[in-house]
Amino acid sequence: MEHRARVLVTRALEDARSICHVLSLAGFSPVTAPLLKRVWDVNAVAEFATAHPQADWVLLTSATAAEIIAAAAPLAWPGASIAAVGPATAQKLTEIGRPADLVPERFTATELLLAMPDLTGKTVLYPRADLGGTALATALRARGATVHEVIAYRNVEPPDVAERLVEALPVHGTTLFSGSAALRLASLVPMDQRQKLGRVVAIGPTTAAAA
């Protein structure tokens, strides 16, 4: 009987299905234990759109932020350019009828910032996750932009995540798709148990640094 390598998928439940499908096609046996549960704040984004009706740029660093804008303020900022951190966010924007004007060649917030044109005197709106941090907004301001932020969604810990990890481990490999997931995994798995995670694979340099 063929034994497939078990790979832990830690993404939010709504994202895990497609990743598990790809892993299965590649010959792995995916195991899910979502480390994050997204809680949307549609009202906050709707109020934000009303408070800031004009913008030069709308900056989106996740497909979730794009979905929330579509739900909360679908007609907001018609004249603004939209910057998306990567292809998944850009695809979601296309699906909701607001295609991205800028997508960096490398899919990180740093590369997105570098790809943006002169921001002196420009207004940038930044709907983000609660765990997204303020470094990007600070860098935008350093380039001369006026930046308005809103917490569009919160990444909370699923109530059953500890039990699911116990059931899932050991595995041959673990996938991480965000720095916040990496930090949460570190808090849940003691140092003397981390060999059970197998080879840890991060989506990019920011997540790898957090891991």
PDB file of C-alpha atoms in Angstrom:
ATOM      1  CA  MET A   1       0.000   0.000   0.000  1.00  0.00           C
ATOM      2  CA  GLU A   2       1.343   3.429  -0.945  1.00  0.00           C
ATOM      3  CA  HIS A   3       2.099   5.750   1.966  1.00  0.00           C
ATOM      4  CA  ARG A   4       1.841   9.406   1.094  1.00  0.00           C
ATOM      5  CA  ALA A   5       3.769  12.075   2.965  1.00  0.00           C
ATOM      6  CA  ARG A   6       1.436  13.951   5.322  1.00  0.00           C
ATOM      7  CA  VAL A   7       1.460  17.746   4.989  1.00  0.00           C
ATOM      8  CA  LEU A   8      -0.148  20.054   7.527  1.00  0.00           C
ATOM      9  CA  VAL A   9      -2.236  22.864   5.999  1.00  0.00           C
ATOM     10  CA  THR A  10      -2.623  25.738   8.452  1.00  0.00           C
ATOM     11  CA  ARG A  11      -4.594  28.253   6.369  1.00  0.00           C
ATOM     12  CA  ALA A  12      -8.040  29.498   7.304  1.00  0.00           C
ATOM     13  CA  LEU A  13     -10.719  26.930   6.514  1.00  0.00           C
ATOM     14  CA  GLU A  14     -12.101  28.855   3.519  1.00  0.00           C
ATOM     15  CA  ASP A  15      -8.661  28.809   1.865  1.00  0.00           C
ATOM     16  CA  ALA A  16      -7.606  25.283   2.739  1.00  0.00           C
ATOM     17  CA  ARG A  17      -9.681  23.363   0.188  1.00  0.00           C
ATOM     18  CA  SER A  18      -7.790  24.552  -2.890  1.00  0.00           C
ATOM     19  CA  ILE A  19      -4.414  24.010  -1.229  1.00  0.00           C
ATOM     20  CA  CYS A  20      -5.381  20.497  -0.151  1.00  0.00           C
ATOM     21  CA  HIS A  21      -6.472  19.766  -3.717  1.00  0.00           C
ATOM     22  CA  VAL A  22      -3.119  20.860  -5.138  1.00  0.00           C
ATOM     23  CA  LEU A  23      -1.211  18.868  -2.516  1.00  0.00           C
ATOM     24  CA  SER A  24      -3.269  15.763  -3.276  1.00  0.00           C
ATOM     25  CA  LEU A  25      -2.566  16.092  -6.996  1.00  0.00           C
ATOM     26  CA  ALA A  26       1.142  16.387  -6.172  1.00  0.00           C
ATOM     27  CA  GLY A  27       1.056  13.081  -4.288  1.00  0.00           C
ATOM     28  CA  PHE A  28       0.815  14.312  -0.692  1.00  0.00           C
ATOM     29  CA  SER A  29      -1.760  13.581   1.977  1.00  0.00           C
ATOM     30  CA  PRO A  30      -2.997  16.942   3.327  1.00  0.00           C
ATOM     31  CA  VAL A  31      -4.081  17.357   6.943  1.00  0.00           C
ATOM     32  CA  THR A  32      -5.909  20.515   8.010  1.00  0.00           C
ATOM     33  CA  ALA A  33      -5.532  22.425  11.247  1.00  0.00           C
ATOM     34  CA  PRO A  34      -6.489  26.069  10.597  1.00  0.00           C
ATOM     35  CA  LEU A  35      -4.518  28.424  12.824  1.00  0.00           C
ATOM     36  CA  LEU A  36      -6.611  31.481  11.963  1.00  0.00           C
ATOM     37  CA  LYS A  37     -10.287  32.305  11.738  1.00  0.00           C
ATOM     38  CA  ARG A  38     -11.174  35.542   9.980  1.00  0.00           C
ATOM     39  CA  VAL A  39     -13.817  37.800  11.500  1.00  0.00           C
ATOM     40  CA  TRP A  40     -14.957  40.510   9.092  1.00  0.00           C
ATOM     41  CA  ASP A  41     -15.803  44.034  10.230  1.00  0.00           C
ATOM     42  CA  VAL A  42     -18.069  45.129   7.384  1.00  0.00           C
ATOM     43  CA  ASN A  43     -19.520  48.036   9.360  1.00  0.00           C
ATOM     44  CA  ALA A  44     -16.083  49.500  10.043  1.00  0.00           C
ATOM     45  CA  VAL A  45     -15.186  49.397   6.344  1.00  0.00           C
ATOM     46  CA  ALA A  46     -18.514  50.939   5.313  1.00  0.00           C
ATOM     47  CA  GLU A  47     -18.009  53.790   7.795  1.00  0.00           C
ATOM     48  CA  PHE A  48     -14.416  54.180   6.607  1.00  0.00           C
ATOM     49  CA  ALA A  49     -15.574  54.536   2.994  1.00  0.00           C
ATOM     50  CA  THR A  50     -18.054  57.222   4.028  1.00  0.00           C
ATOM     51  CA  ALA A  51     -15.434  59.079   6.058  1.00  0.00           C
ATOM     52  CA  HIS A  52     -12.837  58.932   3.260  1.00  0.00           C
ATOM     53  CA  PRO A  53     -14.714  59.139  -0.073  1.00  0.00           C
ATOM     54  CA  GLN A  54     -11.705  60.330  -2.089  1.00  0.00           C
ATOM     55  CA  ALA A  55      -8.425  58.497  -2.623  1.00  0.00           C
ATOM     56  CA  ASP A  56      -5.576  58.271  -5.087  1.00  0.00           C
ATOM     57  CA  TRP A  57      -4.699  54.694  -4.156  1.00  0.00           C
ATOM     58  CA  VAL A  58      -6.373  51.802  -2.364  1.00  0.00           C
ATOM     59  CA  LEU A  59      -3.806  49.330  -1.077  1.00  0.00           C
ATOM     60  CA  LEU A  60      -4.831  45.683  -0.618  1.00  0.00           C
ATOM     61  CA  THR A  61      -2.523  43.072   0.859  1.00  0.00           C
ATOM     62  CA  SER A  62      -5.002  40.177   0.927  1.00  0.00           C
ATOM     63  CA  ALA A  63      -7.868  38.739  -1.073  1.00  0.00           C
ATOM     64  CA  THR A  64      -9.954  38.883   2.086  1.00  0.00           C
ATOM     65  CA  ALA A  65      -9.659  42.680   2.198  1.00  0.00           C
ATOM     66  CA  ALA A  66     -10.903  42.790  -1.403  1.00  0.00           C
ATOM     67  CA  GLU A  67     -13.900  40.617  -0.507  1.00  0.00           C
ATOM     68  CA  ILE A  68     -14.796  42.818   2.434  1.00  0.00           C
ATOM     69  CA  ILE A  69     -14.662  45.974   0.329  1.00  0.00           C
ATOM     70  CA  ALA A  70     -16.996  44.312  -2.186  1.00  0.00           C
ATOM     71  CA  ALA A  71     -19.434  43.516   0.624  1.00  0.00           C
ATOM     72  CA  ALA A  72     -19.153  46.767   2.588  1.00  0.00           C
ATOM     73  CA  ALA A  73     -18.569  49.466  -0.026  1.00  0.00           C
ATOM     74  CA  PRO A  74     -18.792  48.079  -3.571  1.00  0.00           C
ATOM     75  CA  LEU A  75     -19.122  51.514  -5.200  1.00  0.00           C
ATOM     76  CA  ALA A  76     -16.465  53.297  -3.139  1.00  0.00           C
ATOM     77  CA  TRP A  77     -13.440  55.075  -4.615  1.00  0.00           C
ATOM     78  CA  PRO A  78     -14.323  54.799  -8.331  1.00  0.00           C
ATOM     79  CA  GLY A  79     -11.449  57.058  -9.389  1.00  0.00           C
ATOM     80  CA  ALA A  80      -8.745  55.476  -7.252  1.00  0.00           C
ATOM     81  CA  SER A  81      -5.982  53.195  -8.481  1.00  0.00           C
ATOM     82  CA  ILE A  82      -5.836  49.819  -6.748  1.00  0.00           C
ATOM     83  CA  ALA A  83      -2.584  48.123  -5.734  1.00  0.00           C
ATOM     84  CA  ALA A  84      -2.682  44.389  -4.967  1.00  0.00           C
ATOM     85  CA  VAL A  85       0.077  42.497  -3.206  1.00  0.00           C
ATOM     86  CA  GLY A  86      -0.084  39.411  -5.448  1.00  0.00           C
ATOM     87  CA  PRO A  87      -2.025  37.312  -7.954  1.00  0.00           C
ATOM     88  CA  ALA A  88      -4.561  35.889  -5.478  1.00  0.00           C
ATOM     89  CA  THR A  89      -5.593  39.377  -4.409  1.00  0.00           C
ATOM     90  CA  ALA A  90      -5.577  40.574  -8.021  1.00  0.00           C
ATOM     91  CA  GLN A  91      -7.761  37.636  -9.070  1.00  0.00           C
ATOM     92  CA  LYS A  92     -10.276  38.383  -6.336  1.00  0.00           C
ATOM     93  CA  LEU A  93     -10.385  42.026  -7.435  1.00  0.00           C
ATOM     94  CA  THR A  94     -11.082  40.947 -11.010  1.00  0.00           C
ATOM     95  CA  GLU A  95     -13.870  38.668  -9.793  1.00  0.00           C
ATOM     96  CA  ILE A  96     -15.579  41.547  -7.981  1.00  0.00           C
ATOM     97  CA  GLY A  97     -15.212  43.885 -10.958  1.00  0.00           C
ATOM     98  CA  ARG A  98     -12.404  46.081  -9.629  1.00  0.00           C
ATOM     99  CA  PRO A  99      -9.237  44.886 -11.419  1.00  0.00           C
ATOM    100  CA  ALA A 100      -5.901  45.858  -9.915  1.00  0.00           C
ATOM    101  CA  ASP A 101      -3.876  48.653 -11.485  1.00  0.00           C
ATOM    102  CA  LEU A 102      -0.610  47.514  -9.908  1.00  0.00           C
ATOM    103  CA  VAL A 103       0.740  44.080  -8.907  1.00  0.00           C
ATOM    104  CA  PRO A 104       4.449  43.750  -8.025  1.00  0.00           C
ATOM    105  CA  GLU A 105       6.656  41.122  -9.651  1.00  0.00           C
ATOM    106  CA  ARG A 106       7.457  39.671  -6.234  1.00  0.00           C
ATOM    107  CA  PHE A 107       4.489  39.179  -3.961  1.00  0.00           C
ATOM    108  CA  THR A 108       5.496  40.940  -0.755  1.00  0.00           C
ATOM    109  CA  ALA A 109       4.403  44.178   0.880  1.00  0.00           C
ATOM    110  CA  THR A 110       7.933  45.544   0.476  1.00  0.00           C
ATOM    111  CA  GLU A 111       7.916  44.911  -3.272  1.00  0.00           C
ATOM    112  CA  LEU A 112       4.449  46.442  -3.518  1.00  0.00           C
ATOM    113  CA  LEU A 113       5.730  49.598  -1.857  1.00  0.00           C
ATOM    114  CA  LEU A 114       8.736  49.758  -4.188  1.00  0.00           C
ATOM    115  CA  ALA A 115       6.523  49.282  -7.262  1.00  0.00           C
ATOM    116  CA  MET A 116       4.283  52.233  -6.434  1.00  0.00           C
ATOM    117  CA  PRO A 117       4.953  55.569  -8.169  1.00  0.00           C
ATOM    118  CA  ASP A 118       5.677  58.901  -6.488  1.00  0.00           C
ATOM    119  CA  LEU A 119       3.300  59.220  -3.540  1.00  0.00           C
ATOM    120  CA  THR A 120       4.054  62.780  -2.535  1.00  0.00           C
ATOM    121  CA  GLY A 121       0.771  64.450  -1.623  1.00  0.00           C
ATOM    122  CA  LYS A 122      -1.260  61.364  -2.507  1.00  0.00           C
ATOM    123  CA  THR A 123      -3.992  59.851  -0.354  1.00  0.00           C
ATOM    124  CA  VAL A 124      -3.670  56.096   0.246  1.00  0.00           C
ATOM    125  CA  LEU A 125      -6.383  53.992   1.870  1.00  0.00           C
ATOM    126  CA  TYR A 126      -5.247  50.787   3.529  1.00  0.00           C
ATOM    127  CA  PRO A 127      -7.888  48.284   4.732  1.00  0.00           C
ATOM    128  CA  ARG A 128      -5.954  45.611   6.593  1.00  0.00           C
ATOM    129  CA  ALA A 129      -6.031  42.783   9.112  1.00  0.00           C
ATOM    130  CA  ASP A 130      -5.589  43.500  12.798  1.00  0.00           C
ATOM    131  CA  LEU A 131      -2.335  41.527  12.810  1.00  0.00           C
ATOM    132  CA  GLY A 132      -1.027  43.173   9.653  1.00  0.00           C
ATOM    133  CA  GLY A 133       1.131  45.651  11.552  1.00  0.00           C
ATOM    134  CA  THR A 134       1.851  49.283  10.821  1.00  0.00           C
ATOM    135  CA  ALA A 135       5.203  49.043   9.031  1.00  0.00           C
ATOM    136  CA  LEU A 136       3.738  49.394   5.535  1.00  0.00           C
ATOM    137  CA  ALA A 137       1.652  52.435   6.461  1.00  0.00           C
ATOM    138  CA  THR A 138       4.690  54.016   8.103  1.00  0.00           C
ATOM    139  CA  ALA A 139       6.755  53.435   4.962  1.00  0.00           C
ATOM    140  CA  LEU A 140       4.024  54.967   2.792  1.00  0.00           C
ATOM    141  CA  ARG A 141       3.970  58.067   4.980  1.00  0.00           C
ATOM    142  CA  ALA A 142       7.748  58.293   4.716  1.00  0.00           C
ATOM    143  CA  ARG A 143       7.274  58.540   0.945  1.00  0.00           C
ATOM    144  CA  GLY A 144       4.996  61.533   1.345  1.00  0.00           C
ATOM    145  CA  ALA A 145       1.566  59.886   1.301  1.00  0.00           C
ATOM    146  CA  THR A 146      -1.365  60.642   3.557  1.00  0.00           C
ATOM    147  CA  VAL A 147      -2.439  57.197   4.759  1.00  0.00           C
ATOM    148  CA  HIS A 148      -5.764  56.234   6.312  1.00  0.00           C
ATOM    149  CA  GLU A 149      -6.065  52.741   7.776  1.00  0.00           C
ATOM    150  CA  VAL A 150      -9.014  50.626   8.860  1.00  0.00           C
ATOM    151  CA  ILE A 151      -9.086  47.187  10.466  1.00  0.00           C
ATOM    152  CA  ALA A 152     -11.191  45.290   7.934  1.00  0.00           C
ATOM    153  CA  TYR A 153     -10.957  41.925   9.662  1.00  0.00           C
ATOM    154  CA  ARG A 154      -9.493  40.214  12.684  1.00  0.00           C
ATOM    155  CA  ASN A 155      -7.509  36.976  12.690  1.00  0.00           C
ATOM    156  CA  VAL A 156      -8.615  35.095  15.781  1.00  0.00           C
ATOM    157  CA  GLU A 157      -7.587  31.703  17.095  1.00  0.00           C
ATOM    158  CA  PRO A 158     -10.114  28.943  16.294  1.00  0.00           C
ATOM    159  CA  PRO A 159     -11.440  27.437  19.528  1.00  0.00           C
ATOM    160  CA  ASP A 160     -10.467  23.886  18.567  1.00  0.00           C
ATOM    161  CA  VAL A 161      -7.031  24.554  17.081  1.00  0.00           C
ATOM    162  CA  ALA A 162      -5.011  22.966  19.905  1.00  0.00           C
ATOM    163  CA  GLU A 163      -7.014  19.739  19.700  1.00  0.00           C
ATOM    164  CA  ARG A 164      -6.745  19.639  15.911  1.00  0.00           C
ATOM    165  CA  LEU A 165      -2.984  20.039  16.077  1.00  0.00           C
ATOM    166  CA  VAL A 166      -2.677  17.187  18.541  1.00  0.00           C
ATOM    167  CA  GLU A 167      -4.740  14.980  16.219  1.00  0.00           C
ATOM    168  CA  ALA A 168      -2.798  16.044  13.113  1.00  0.00           C
ATOM    169  CA  LEU A 169       0.771  15.631  14.345  1.00  0.00           C
ATOM    170  CA  PRO A 170       3.204  14.183  13.499  1.00  0.00           C
ATOM    171  CA  VAL A 171       3.470  15.163   9.834  1.00  0.00           C
ATOM    172  CA  HIS A 172       6.239  15.169   7.254  1.00  0.00           C
ATOM    173  CA  GLY A 173       5.829  18.849   6.443  1.00  0.00           C
ATOM    174  CA  THR A 174       4.002  21.997   7.557  1.00  0.00           C
ATOM    175  CA  THR A 175       2.868  24.901   5.371  1.00  0.00           C
ATOM    176  CA  LEU A 176       2.733  28.486   6.600  1.00  0.00           C
ATOM    177  CA  PHE A 177       1.088  31.305   4.661  1.00  0.00           C
ATOM    178  CA  SER A 178       1.423  34.287   6.998  1.00  0.00           C
ATOM    179  CA  GLY A 179       3.612  35.619   9.760  1.00  0.00           C
ATOM    180  CA  SER A 180       0.680  35.600  12.175  1.00  0.00           C
ATOM    181  CA  ALA A 181       0.131  31.891  11.511  1.00  0.00           C
ATOM    182  CA  ALA A 182       3.821  31.221  12.135  1.00  0.00           C
ATOM    183  CA  LEU A 183       3.695  33.022  15.477  1.00  0.00           C
ATOM    184  CA  ARG A 184       0.519  31.214  16.505  1.00  0.00           C
ATOM    185  CA  LEU A 185       2.008  27.840  15.617  1.00  0.00           C
ATOM    186  CA  ALA A 186       5.071  28.645  17.721  1.00  0.00           C
ATOM    187  CA  SER A 187       2.832  29.479  20.680  1.00  0.00           C
ATOM    188  CA  LEU A 188       0.861  26.245  20.346  1.00  0.00           C
ATOM    189  CA  VAL A 189       3.645  23.725  19.732  1.00  0.00           C
ATOM    190  CA  PRO A 190       6.277  23.445  22.492  1.00  0.00           C
ATOM    191  CA  MET A 191       9.917  23.469  21.438  1.00  0.00           C
ATOM    192  CA  ASP A 192      10.399  19.809  22.359  1.00  0.00           C
ATOM    193  CA  GLN A 193       7.473  18.842  20.088  1.00  0.00           C
ATOM    194  CA  ARG A 194       8.412  20.823  16.994  1.00  0.00           C
ATOM    195  CA  GLN A 195      10.153  17.923  15.294  1.00  0.00           C
ATOM    196  CA  LYS A 196       6.625  16.590  14.757  1.00  0.00           C
ATOM    197  CA  LEU A 197       6.025  19.461  12.307  1.00  0.00           C
ATOM    198  CA  GLY A 198       8.489  17.959   9.840  1.00  0.00           C
ATOM    199  CA  ARG A 199       9.893  20.337   7.254  1.00  0.00           C
ATOM    200  CA  VAL A 200       8.325  23.781   7.615  1.00  0.00           C
ATOM    201  CA  VAL A 201       7.673  25.591   4.314  1.00  0.00           C
ATOM    202  CA  ALA A 202       6.817  29.318   4.267  1.00  0.00           C
ATOM    203  CA  ILE A 203       5.097  31.202   1.450  1.00  0.00           C
ATOM    204  CA  GLY A 204       7.596  34.051   1.448  1.00  0.00           C
ATOM    205  CA  PRO A 205      10.424  35.852   3.255  1.00  0.00           C
ATOM    206  CA  THR A 206       8.208  37.731   5.720  1.00  0.00           C
ATOM    207  CA  THR A 207       6.513  34.528   6.856  1.00  0.00           C
ATOM    208  CA  ALA A 208       9.849  32.701   6.943  1.00  0.00           C
ATOM    209  CA  ALA A 209      11.320  35.399   9.181  1.00  0.00           C
ATOM    210  CA  ALA A 210       8.399  35.067  11.596  1.00  0.00           C
ATOM    211  CA  ALA A 211       8.777  31.293  11.621  1.00  0.00           C
TER     212      ALA A 211
END
